[in-house]
mmCIF file of C-alpha atoms in Angstrom:
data_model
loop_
_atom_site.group_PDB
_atom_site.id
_atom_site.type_symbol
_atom_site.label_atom_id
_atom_site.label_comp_id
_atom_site.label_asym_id
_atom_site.label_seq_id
_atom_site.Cartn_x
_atom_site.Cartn_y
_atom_site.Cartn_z
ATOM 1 C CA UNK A 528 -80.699 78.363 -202.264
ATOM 2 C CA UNK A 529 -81.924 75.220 -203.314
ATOM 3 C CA UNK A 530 -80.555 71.706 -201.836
ATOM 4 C CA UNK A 531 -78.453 69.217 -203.484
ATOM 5 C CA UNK A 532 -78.554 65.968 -203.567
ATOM 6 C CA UNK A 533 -76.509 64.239 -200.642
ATOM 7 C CA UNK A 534 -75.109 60.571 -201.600
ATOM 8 C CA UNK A 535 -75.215 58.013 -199.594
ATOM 9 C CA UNK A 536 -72.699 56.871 -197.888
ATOM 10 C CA UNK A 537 -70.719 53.325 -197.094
ATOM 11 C CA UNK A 538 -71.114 51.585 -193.991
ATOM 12 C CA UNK A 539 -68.277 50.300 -192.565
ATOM 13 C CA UNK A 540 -68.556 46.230 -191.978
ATOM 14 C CA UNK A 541 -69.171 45.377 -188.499
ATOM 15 C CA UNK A 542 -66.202 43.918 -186.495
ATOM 16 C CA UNK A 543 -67.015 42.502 -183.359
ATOM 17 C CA UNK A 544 -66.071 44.697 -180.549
ATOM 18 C CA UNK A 545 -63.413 43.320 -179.078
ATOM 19 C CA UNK A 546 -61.740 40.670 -181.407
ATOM 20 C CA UNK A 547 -58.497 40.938 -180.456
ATOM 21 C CA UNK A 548 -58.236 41.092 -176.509
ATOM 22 C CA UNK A 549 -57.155 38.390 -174.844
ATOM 23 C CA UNK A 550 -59.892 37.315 -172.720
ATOM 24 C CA UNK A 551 -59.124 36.982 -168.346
ATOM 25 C CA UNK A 552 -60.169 33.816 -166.577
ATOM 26 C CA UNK A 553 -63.792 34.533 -164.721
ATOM 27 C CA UNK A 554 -64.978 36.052 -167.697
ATOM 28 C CA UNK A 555 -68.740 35.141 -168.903
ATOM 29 C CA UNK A 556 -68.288 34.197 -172.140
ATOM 30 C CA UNK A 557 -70.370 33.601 -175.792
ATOM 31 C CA UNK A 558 -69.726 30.714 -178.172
ATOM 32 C CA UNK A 559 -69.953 32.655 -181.801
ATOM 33 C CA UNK A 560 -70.749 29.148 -183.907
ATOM 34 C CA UNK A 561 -71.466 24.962 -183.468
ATOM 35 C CA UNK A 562 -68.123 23.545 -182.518
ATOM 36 C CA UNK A 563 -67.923 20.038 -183.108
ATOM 37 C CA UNK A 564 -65.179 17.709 -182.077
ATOM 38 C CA UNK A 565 -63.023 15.189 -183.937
ATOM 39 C CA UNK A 566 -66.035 12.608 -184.040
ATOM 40 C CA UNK A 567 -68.238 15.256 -185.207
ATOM 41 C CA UNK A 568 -70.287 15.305 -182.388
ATOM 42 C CA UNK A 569 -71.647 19.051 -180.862
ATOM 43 C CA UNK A 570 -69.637 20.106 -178.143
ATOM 44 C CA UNK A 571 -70.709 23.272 -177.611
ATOM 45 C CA UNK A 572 -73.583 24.866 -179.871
ATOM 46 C CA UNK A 573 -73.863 28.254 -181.232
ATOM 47 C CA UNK A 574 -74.504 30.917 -178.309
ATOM 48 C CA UNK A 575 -73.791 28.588 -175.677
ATOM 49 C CA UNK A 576 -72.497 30.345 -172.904
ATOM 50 C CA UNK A 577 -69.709 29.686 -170.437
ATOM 51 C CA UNK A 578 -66.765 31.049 -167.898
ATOM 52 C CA UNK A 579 -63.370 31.412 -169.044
ATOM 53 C CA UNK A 580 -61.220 29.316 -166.730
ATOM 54 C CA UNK A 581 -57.944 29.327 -168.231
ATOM 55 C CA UNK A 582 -56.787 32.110 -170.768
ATOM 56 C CA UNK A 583 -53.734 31.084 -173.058
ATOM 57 C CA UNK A 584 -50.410 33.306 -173.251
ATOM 58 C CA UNK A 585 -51.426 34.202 -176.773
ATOM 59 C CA UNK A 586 -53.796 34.083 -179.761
ATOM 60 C CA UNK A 587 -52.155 30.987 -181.422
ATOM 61 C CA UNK A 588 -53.514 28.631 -178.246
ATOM 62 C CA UNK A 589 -57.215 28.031 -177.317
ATOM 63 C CA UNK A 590 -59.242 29.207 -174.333
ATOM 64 C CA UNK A 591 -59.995 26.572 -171.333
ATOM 65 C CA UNK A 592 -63.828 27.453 -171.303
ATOM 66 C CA UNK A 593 -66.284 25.575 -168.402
ATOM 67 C CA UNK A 594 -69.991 25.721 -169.671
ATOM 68 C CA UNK A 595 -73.102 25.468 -167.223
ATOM 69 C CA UNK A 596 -73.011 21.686 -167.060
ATOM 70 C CA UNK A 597 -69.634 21.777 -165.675
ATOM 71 C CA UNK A 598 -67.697 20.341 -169.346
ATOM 72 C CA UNK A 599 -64.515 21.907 -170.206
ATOM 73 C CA UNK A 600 -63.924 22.622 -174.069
ATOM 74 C CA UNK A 601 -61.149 24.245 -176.006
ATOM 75 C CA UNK A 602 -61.764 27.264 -178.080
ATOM 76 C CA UNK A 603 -60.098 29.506 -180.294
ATOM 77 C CA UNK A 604 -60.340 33.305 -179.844
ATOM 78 C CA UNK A 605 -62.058 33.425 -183.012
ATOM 79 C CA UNK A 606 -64.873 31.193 -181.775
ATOM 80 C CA UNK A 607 -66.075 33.164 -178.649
ATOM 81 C CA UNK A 608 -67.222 36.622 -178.197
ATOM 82 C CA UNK A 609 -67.652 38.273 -174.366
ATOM 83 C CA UNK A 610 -70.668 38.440 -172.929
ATOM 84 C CA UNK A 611 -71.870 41.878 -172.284
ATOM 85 C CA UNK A 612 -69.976 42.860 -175.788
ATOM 86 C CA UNK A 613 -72.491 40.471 -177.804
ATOM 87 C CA UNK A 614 -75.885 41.941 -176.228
ATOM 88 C CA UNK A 615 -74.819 45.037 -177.616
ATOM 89 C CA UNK A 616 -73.348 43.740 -181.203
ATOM 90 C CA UNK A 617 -76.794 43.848 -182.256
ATOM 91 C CA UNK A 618 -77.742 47.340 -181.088
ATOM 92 C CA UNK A 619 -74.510 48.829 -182.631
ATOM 93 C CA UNK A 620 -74.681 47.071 -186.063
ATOM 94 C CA UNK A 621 -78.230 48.719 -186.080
ATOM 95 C CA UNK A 622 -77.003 52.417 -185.478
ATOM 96 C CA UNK A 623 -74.350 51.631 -188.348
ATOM 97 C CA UNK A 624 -76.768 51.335 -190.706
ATOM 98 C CA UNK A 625 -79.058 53.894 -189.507
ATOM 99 C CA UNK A 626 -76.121 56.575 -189.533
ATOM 100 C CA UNK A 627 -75.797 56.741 -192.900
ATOM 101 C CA UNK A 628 -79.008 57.483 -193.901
ATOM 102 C CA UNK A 629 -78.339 60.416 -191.639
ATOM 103 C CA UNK A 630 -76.661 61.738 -194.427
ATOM 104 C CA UNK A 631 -80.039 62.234 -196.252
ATOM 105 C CA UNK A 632 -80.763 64.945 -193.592
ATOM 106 C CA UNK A 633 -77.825 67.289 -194.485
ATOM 107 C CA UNK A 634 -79.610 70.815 -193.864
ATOM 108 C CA UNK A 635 -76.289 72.964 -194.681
ATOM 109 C CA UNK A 636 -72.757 72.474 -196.619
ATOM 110 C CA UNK A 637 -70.176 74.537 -197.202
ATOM 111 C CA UNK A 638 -66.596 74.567 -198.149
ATOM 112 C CA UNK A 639 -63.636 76.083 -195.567
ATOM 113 C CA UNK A 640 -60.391 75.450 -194.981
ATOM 114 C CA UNK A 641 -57.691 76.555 -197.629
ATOM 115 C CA UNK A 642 -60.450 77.208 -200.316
ATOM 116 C CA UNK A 643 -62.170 79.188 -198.524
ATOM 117 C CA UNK A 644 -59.369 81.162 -197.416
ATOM 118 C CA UNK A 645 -57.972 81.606 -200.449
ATOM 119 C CA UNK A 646 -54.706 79.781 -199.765
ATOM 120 C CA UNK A 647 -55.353 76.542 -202.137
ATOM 121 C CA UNK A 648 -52.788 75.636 -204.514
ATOM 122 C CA UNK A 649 -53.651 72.342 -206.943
ATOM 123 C CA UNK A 650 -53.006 69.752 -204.503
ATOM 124 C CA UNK A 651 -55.053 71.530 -201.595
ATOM 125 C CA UNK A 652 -58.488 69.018 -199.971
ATOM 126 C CA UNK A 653 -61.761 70.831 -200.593
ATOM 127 C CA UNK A 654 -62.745 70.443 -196.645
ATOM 128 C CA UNK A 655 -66.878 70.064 -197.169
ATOM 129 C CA UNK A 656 -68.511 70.868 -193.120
ATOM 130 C CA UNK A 657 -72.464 71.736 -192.660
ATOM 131 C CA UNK A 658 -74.868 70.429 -190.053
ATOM 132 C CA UNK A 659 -77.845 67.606 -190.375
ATOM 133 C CA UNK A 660 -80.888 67.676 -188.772
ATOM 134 C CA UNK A 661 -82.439 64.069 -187.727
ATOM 135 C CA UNK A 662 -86.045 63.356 -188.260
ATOM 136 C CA UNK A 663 -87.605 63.301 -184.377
ATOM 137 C CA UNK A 664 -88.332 59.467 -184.758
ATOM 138 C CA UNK A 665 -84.546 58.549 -184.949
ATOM 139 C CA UNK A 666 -83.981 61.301 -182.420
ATOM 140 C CA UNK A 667 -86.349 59.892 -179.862
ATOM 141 C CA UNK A 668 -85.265 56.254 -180.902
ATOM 142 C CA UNK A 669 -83.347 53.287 -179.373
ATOM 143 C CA UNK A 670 -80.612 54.459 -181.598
ATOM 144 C CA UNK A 671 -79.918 57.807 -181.021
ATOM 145 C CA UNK A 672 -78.019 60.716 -183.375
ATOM 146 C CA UNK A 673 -74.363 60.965 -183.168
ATOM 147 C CA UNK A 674 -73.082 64.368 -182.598
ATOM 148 C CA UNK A 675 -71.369 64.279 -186.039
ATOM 149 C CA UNK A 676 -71.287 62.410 -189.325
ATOM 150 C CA UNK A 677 -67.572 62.113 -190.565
ATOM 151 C CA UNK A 678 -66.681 60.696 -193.911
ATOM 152 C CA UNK A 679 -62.469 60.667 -194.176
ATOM 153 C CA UNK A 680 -62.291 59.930 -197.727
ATOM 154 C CA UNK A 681 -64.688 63.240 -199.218
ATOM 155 C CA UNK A 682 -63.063 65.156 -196.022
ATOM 156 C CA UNK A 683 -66.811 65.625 -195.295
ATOM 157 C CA UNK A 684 -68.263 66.662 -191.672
ATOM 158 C CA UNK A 685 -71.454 67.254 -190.599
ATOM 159 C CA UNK A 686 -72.768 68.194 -186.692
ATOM 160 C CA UNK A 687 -75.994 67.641 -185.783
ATOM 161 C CA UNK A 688 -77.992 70.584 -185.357
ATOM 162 C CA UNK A 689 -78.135 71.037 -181.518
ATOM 163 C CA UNK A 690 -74.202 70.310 -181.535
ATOM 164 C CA UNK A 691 -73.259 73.008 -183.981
ATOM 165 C CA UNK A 692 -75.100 75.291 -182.067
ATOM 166 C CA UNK A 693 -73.745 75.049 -178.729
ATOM 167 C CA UNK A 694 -70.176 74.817 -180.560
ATOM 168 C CA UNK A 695 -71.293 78.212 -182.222
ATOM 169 C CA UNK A 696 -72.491 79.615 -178.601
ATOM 170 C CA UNK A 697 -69.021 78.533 -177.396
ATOM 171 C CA UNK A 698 -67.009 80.803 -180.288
ATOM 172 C CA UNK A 699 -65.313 77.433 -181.744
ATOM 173 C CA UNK A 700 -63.991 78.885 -184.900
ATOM 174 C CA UNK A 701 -64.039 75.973 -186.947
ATOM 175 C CA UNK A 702 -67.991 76.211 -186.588
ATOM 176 C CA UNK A 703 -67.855 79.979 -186.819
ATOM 177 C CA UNK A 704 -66.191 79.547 -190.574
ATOM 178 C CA UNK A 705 -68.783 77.381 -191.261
ATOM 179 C CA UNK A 706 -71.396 80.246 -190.589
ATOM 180 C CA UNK A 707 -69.502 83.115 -192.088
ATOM 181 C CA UNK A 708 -67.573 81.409 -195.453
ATOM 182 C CA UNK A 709 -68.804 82.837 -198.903
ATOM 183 C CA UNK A 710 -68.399 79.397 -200.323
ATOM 184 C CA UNK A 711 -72.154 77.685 -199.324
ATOM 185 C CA UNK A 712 -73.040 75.019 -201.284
ATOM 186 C CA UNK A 713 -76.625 74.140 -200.160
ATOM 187 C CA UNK A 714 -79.226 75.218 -197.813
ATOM 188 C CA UNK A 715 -82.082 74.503 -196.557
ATOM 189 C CA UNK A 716 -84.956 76.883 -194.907
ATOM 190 C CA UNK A 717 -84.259 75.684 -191.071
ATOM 191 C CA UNK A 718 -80.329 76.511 -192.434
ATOM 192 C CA UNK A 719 -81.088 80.105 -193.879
ATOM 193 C CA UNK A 720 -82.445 81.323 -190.891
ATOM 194 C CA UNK A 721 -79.467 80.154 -189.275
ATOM 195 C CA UNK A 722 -76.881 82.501 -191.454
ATOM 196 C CA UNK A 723 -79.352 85.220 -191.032
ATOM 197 C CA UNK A 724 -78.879 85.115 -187.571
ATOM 198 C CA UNK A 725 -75.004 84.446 -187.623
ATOM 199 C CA UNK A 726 -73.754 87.302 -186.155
ATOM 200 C CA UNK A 727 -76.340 86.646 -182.761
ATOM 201 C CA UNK A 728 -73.757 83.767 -182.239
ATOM 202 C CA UNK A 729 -71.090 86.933 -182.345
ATOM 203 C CA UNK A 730 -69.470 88.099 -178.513
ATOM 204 C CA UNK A 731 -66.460 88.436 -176.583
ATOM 205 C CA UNK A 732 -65.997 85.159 -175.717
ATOM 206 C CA UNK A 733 -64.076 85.019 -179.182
ATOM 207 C CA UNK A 734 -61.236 86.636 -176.961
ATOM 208 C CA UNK A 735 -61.042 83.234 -174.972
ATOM 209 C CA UNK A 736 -61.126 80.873 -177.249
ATOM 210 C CA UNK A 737 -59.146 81.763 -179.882
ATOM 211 C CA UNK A 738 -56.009 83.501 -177.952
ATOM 212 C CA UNK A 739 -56.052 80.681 -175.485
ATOM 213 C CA UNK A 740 -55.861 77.896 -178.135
ATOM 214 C CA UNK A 741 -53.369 79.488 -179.961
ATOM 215 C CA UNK A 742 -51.406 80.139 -176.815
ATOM 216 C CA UNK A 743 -51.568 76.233 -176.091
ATOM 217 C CA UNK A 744 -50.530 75.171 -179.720
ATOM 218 C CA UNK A 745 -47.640 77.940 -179.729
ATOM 219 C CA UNK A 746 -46.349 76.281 -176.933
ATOM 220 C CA UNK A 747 -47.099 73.059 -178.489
ATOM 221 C CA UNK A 748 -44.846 74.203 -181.809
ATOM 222 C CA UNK A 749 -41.855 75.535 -179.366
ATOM 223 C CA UNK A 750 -41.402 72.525 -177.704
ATOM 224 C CA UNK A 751 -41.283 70.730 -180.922
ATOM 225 C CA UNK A 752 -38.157 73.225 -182.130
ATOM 226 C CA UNK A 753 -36.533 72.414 -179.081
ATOM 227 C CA UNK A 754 -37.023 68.716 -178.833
ATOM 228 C CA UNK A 755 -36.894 67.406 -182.713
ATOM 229 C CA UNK A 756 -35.739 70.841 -184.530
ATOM 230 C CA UNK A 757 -38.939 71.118 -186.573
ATOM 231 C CA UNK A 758 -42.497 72.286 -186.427
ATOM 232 C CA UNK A 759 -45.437 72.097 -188.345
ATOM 233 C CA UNK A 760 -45.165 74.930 -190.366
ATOM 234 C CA UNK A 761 -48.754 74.596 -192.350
ATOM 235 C CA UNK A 762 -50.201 74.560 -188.614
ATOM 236 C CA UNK A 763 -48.121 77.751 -187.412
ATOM 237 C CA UNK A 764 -49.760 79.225 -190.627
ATOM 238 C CA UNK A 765 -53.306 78.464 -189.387
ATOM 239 C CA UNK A 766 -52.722 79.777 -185.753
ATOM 240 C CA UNK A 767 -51.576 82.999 -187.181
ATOM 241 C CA UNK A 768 -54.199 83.251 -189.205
ATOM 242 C CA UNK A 769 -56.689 82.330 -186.627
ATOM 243 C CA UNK A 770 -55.512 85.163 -184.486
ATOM 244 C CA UNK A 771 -55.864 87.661 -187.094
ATOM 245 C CA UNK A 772 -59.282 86.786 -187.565
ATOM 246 C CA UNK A 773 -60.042 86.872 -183.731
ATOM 247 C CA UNK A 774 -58.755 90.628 -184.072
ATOM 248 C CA UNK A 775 -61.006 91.504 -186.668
ATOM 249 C CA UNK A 776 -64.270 90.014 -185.464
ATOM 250 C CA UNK A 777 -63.628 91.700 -181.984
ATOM 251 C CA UNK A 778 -63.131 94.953 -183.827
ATOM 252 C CA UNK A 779 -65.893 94.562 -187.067
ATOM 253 C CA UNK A 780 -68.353 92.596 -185.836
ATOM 254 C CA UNK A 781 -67.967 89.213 -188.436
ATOM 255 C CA UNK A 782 -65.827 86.274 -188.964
ATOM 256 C CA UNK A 783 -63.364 87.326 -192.212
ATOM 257 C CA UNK A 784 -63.050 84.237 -193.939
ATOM 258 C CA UNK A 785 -60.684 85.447 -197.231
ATOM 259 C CA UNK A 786 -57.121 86.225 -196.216
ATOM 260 C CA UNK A 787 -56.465 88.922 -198.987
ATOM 261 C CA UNK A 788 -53.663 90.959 -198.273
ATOM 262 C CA UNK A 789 -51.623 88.853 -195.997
ATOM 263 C CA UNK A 790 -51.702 85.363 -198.102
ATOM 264 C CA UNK A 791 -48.173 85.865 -199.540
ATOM 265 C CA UNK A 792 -47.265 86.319 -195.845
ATOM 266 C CA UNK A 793 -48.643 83.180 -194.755
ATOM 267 C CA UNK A 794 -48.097 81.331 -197.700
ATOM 268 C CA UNK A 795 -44.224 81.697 -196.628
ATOM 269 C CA UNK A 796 -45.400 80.380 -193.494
ATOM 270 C CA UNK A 797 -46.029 77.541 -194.471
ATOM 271 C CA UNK A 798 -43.762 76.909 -196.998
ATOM 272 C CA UNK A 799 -40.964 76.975 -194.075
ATOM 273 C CA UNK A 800 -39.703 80.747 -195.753
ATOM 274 C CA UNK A 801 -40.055 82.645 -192.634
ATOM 275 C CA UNK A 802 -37.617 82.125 -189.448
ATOM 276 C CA UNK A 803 -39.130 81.152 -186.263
ATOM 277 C CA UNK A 804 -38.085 84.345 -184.795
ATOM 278 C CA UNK A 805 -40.299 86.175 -186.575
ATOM 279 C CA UNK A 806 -43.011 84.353 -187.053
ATOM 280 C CA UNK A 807 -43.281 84.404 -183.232
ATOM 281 C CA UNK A 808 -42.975 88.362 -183.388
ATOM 282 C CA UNK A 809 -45.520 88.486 -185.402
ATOM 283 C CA UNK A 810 -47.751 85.924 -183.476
ATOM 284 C CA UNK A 811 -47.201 88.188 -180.505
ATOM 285 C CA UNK A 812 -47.991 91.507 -182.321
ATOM 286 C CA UNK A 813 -51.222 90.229 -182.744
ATOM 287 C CA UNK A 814 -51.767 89.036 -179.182
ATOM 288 C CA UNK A 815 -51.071 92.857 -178.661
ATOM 289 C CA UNK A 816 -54.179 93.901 -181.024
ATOM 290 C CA UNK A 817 -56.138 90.997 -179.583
ATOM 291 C CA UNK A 818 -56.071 92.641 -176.375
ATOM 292 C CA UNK A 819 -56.409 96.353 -177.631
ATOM 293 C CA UNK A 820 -59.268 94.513 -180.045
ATOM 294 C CA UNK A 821 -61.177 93.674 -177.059
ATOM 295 C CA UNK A 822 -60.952 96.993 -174.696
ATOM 296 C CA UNK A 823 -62.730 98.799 -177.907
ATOM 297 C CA UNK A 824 -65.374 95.650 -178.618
ATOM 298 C CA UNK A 825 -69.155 96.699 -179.221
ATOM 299 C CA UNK A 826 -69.705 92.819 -179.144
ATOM 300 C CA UNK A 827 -71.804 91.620 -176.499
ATOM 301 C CA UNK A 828 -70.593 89.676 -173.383
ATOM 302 C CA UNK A 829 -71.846 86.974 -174.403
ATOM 303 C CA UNK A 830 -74.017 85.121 -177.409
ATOM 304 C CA UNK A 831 -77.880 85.649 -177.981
ATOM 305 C CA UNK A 832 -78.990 82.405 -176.698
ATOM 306 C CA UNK A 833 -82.298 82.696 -176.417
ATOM 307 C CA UNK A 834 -82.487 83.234 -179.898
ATOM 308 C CA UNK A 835 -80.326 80.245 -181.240
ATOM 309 C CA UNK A 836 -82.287 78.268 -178.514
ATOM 310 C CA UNK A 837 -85.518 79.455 -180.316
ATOM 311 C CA UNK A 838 -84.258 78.246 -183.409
ATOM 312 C CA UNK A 839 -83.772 74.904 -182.503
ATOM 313 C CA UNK A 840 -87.003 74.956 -181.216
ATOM 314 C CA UNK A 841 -88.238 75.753 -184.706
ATOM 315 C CA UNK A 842 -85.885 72.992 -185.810
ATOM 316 C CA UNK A 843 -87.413 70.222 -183.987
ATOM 317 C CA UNK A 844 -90.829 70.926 -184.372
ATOM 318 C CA UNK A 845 -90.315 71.052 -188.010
ATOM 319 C CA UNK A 846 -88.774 67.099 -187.702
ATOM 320 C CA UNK A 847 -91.765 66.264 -185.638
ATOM 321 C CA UNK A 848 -93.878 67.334 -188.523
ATOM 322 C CA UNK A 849 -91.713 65.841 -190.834
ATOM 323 C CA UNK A 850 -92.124 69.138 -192.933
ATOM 324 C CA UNK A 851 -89.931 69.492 -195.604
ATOM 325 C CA UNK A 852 -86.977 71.875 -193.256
ATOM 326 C CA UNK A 853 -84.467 68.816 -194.806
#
């Protein structure tokens, strides 16, 4: 499948780390810009440095500030940055920048989420996920690779490639979606020969992971009922759910994506329809199968991951090269 373009992305602008603390005495201290005083003389030039020696009660008053040839000047909050923040200022505005180019190294996308599952109604987010690979320059570079891109107004998220395969090794089932939905909306070659080898990625672990977070968030939702009288019923939904599709990848060997059968079910779920009582019952009916789910498994014990690890192998050689895997 051929790629698609990726667009570029915003960067945020950079706001100085820091800009609203209110800075303790015997802190080393920056002046941002020239301060002059009421004669117009410099007082203390741009990047001057100095000790806070008496901080005000709050951000309306000025900082007592004593620089290196023992003056004392006044400045705002506004006017000086902390030390150790400003040698880095620099660094981070650089890895702002270089972040969203990142996005120009997309390798996979895909749509889950309520689309995907088949539970979208007209005013339902189309949740875009995938995974980028970062050319071995920025890899190996002062900057580094986040472990994810995130863009909150396109609902976009991307892992980097190493990431979304140890989250895969790990049975996260966010990132296990992302391998198994029908909805793929561009590929690469590094990214087909990572849904060929989805089900490698496929053990027993699932067992863990899914039945133990939806234990947690259960017990999460009952204490809510008790405490305010109301739950999140779109999240109840998605627990449910979740453990449904724990049962069958335990017992068929793939991660059903496409609710079919039981979306009226759920749908009332979410819309509040069902009582708590029985929603529970049925949460616990499929703890039940969960369990008889894994006594019958043919799943391994755990993931292939020599394989995946050979992939990213493959993966990072191919940035090194710079051949065309993006």
């Amino acid at each position: 499948m051929a790629k698609k373009n990726i667009p570029q992305h915003d960067v945020s602008t950079h706001v100085a780390r820091g800009a609203h603390l209110v800075i303790p005495a015997g802190t080393q201290v920056v002046c941002r810009s020239e301060v002059r005083d009421s004669a117009g003389t410099i007082s203390c030039a741009a990047g001057a440095i100095g000790v806070v020696v008496r901080a005000p009660a709050d951000g309306t008053h000025s900082y007592r500030v004593k620089l290196p040839d023992g003056r004392e000047i006044a400045l705002k909050r506004n006017e000086l940055s902390i030390r150790k923040h400003v040698q880095e200022e620099e660094l981070e505005a650089g890895v702002a920048v270089s972040d969203a180019d990142l996005y120009q190294h997309v390798i996979y996308r895909c749509i889950v989420g309520s689309h995907a599952y088949g539970l979208a109604n007209e005013s339902s987010d189309v949740d875009r996920r995938g995974i980028y690979l970062p050319p071995a320059d920025r890899q190996w570079s002062l900057f580094g690779v986040p472990e994810q891109l995130e863009n909150r107004e396109t609902d976009e998220v991307y892992w980097e490639l190493r990431k979304f395969i140890s989250l895969a090794l790990k049975a996260n089932p966010t990132i296990l979606e992302c391998l198994f939905t029908p909805l793929v909306e561009a590929t690469t070659p590094i990214a087909d020969e990572l849904l060929a080898m989805r089900r490698d990625f496929l053990s027993k672990l699932i067992y863990q992971t899914y039945n133990g977070y939806v234990m947690s968030q259960f017990k999460r939702l009952e204490q809510d009922l008790r405490t305010v009288g109301e739950i999140k019923w779109k999240h109840a939904m998605h627990l449910v759910r979740l453990l449904m599709s724990g049962v069958t990848a335990l017992r068929e060997g793939h991660i059903p994506i496409r609710v079919e059968e039981h979306r009226d079910r759920l749908l009332a779920i979410k819309c509040g329809e069902l009582a708590w009582a029985e929603v529970d019952e049925w949460r616990l009916a499929l703890h039940r199968e969960f369990d008889a789910a894994l006594a019958s498994s043919s799943l391994p014990d755990r993931p292939n991951y020599e394989k995946a690890n050979a992939l990213l192998v493959r993966a990072r050689r191919s940035a090194v090269r710079d051949e065309p895997a993006r």
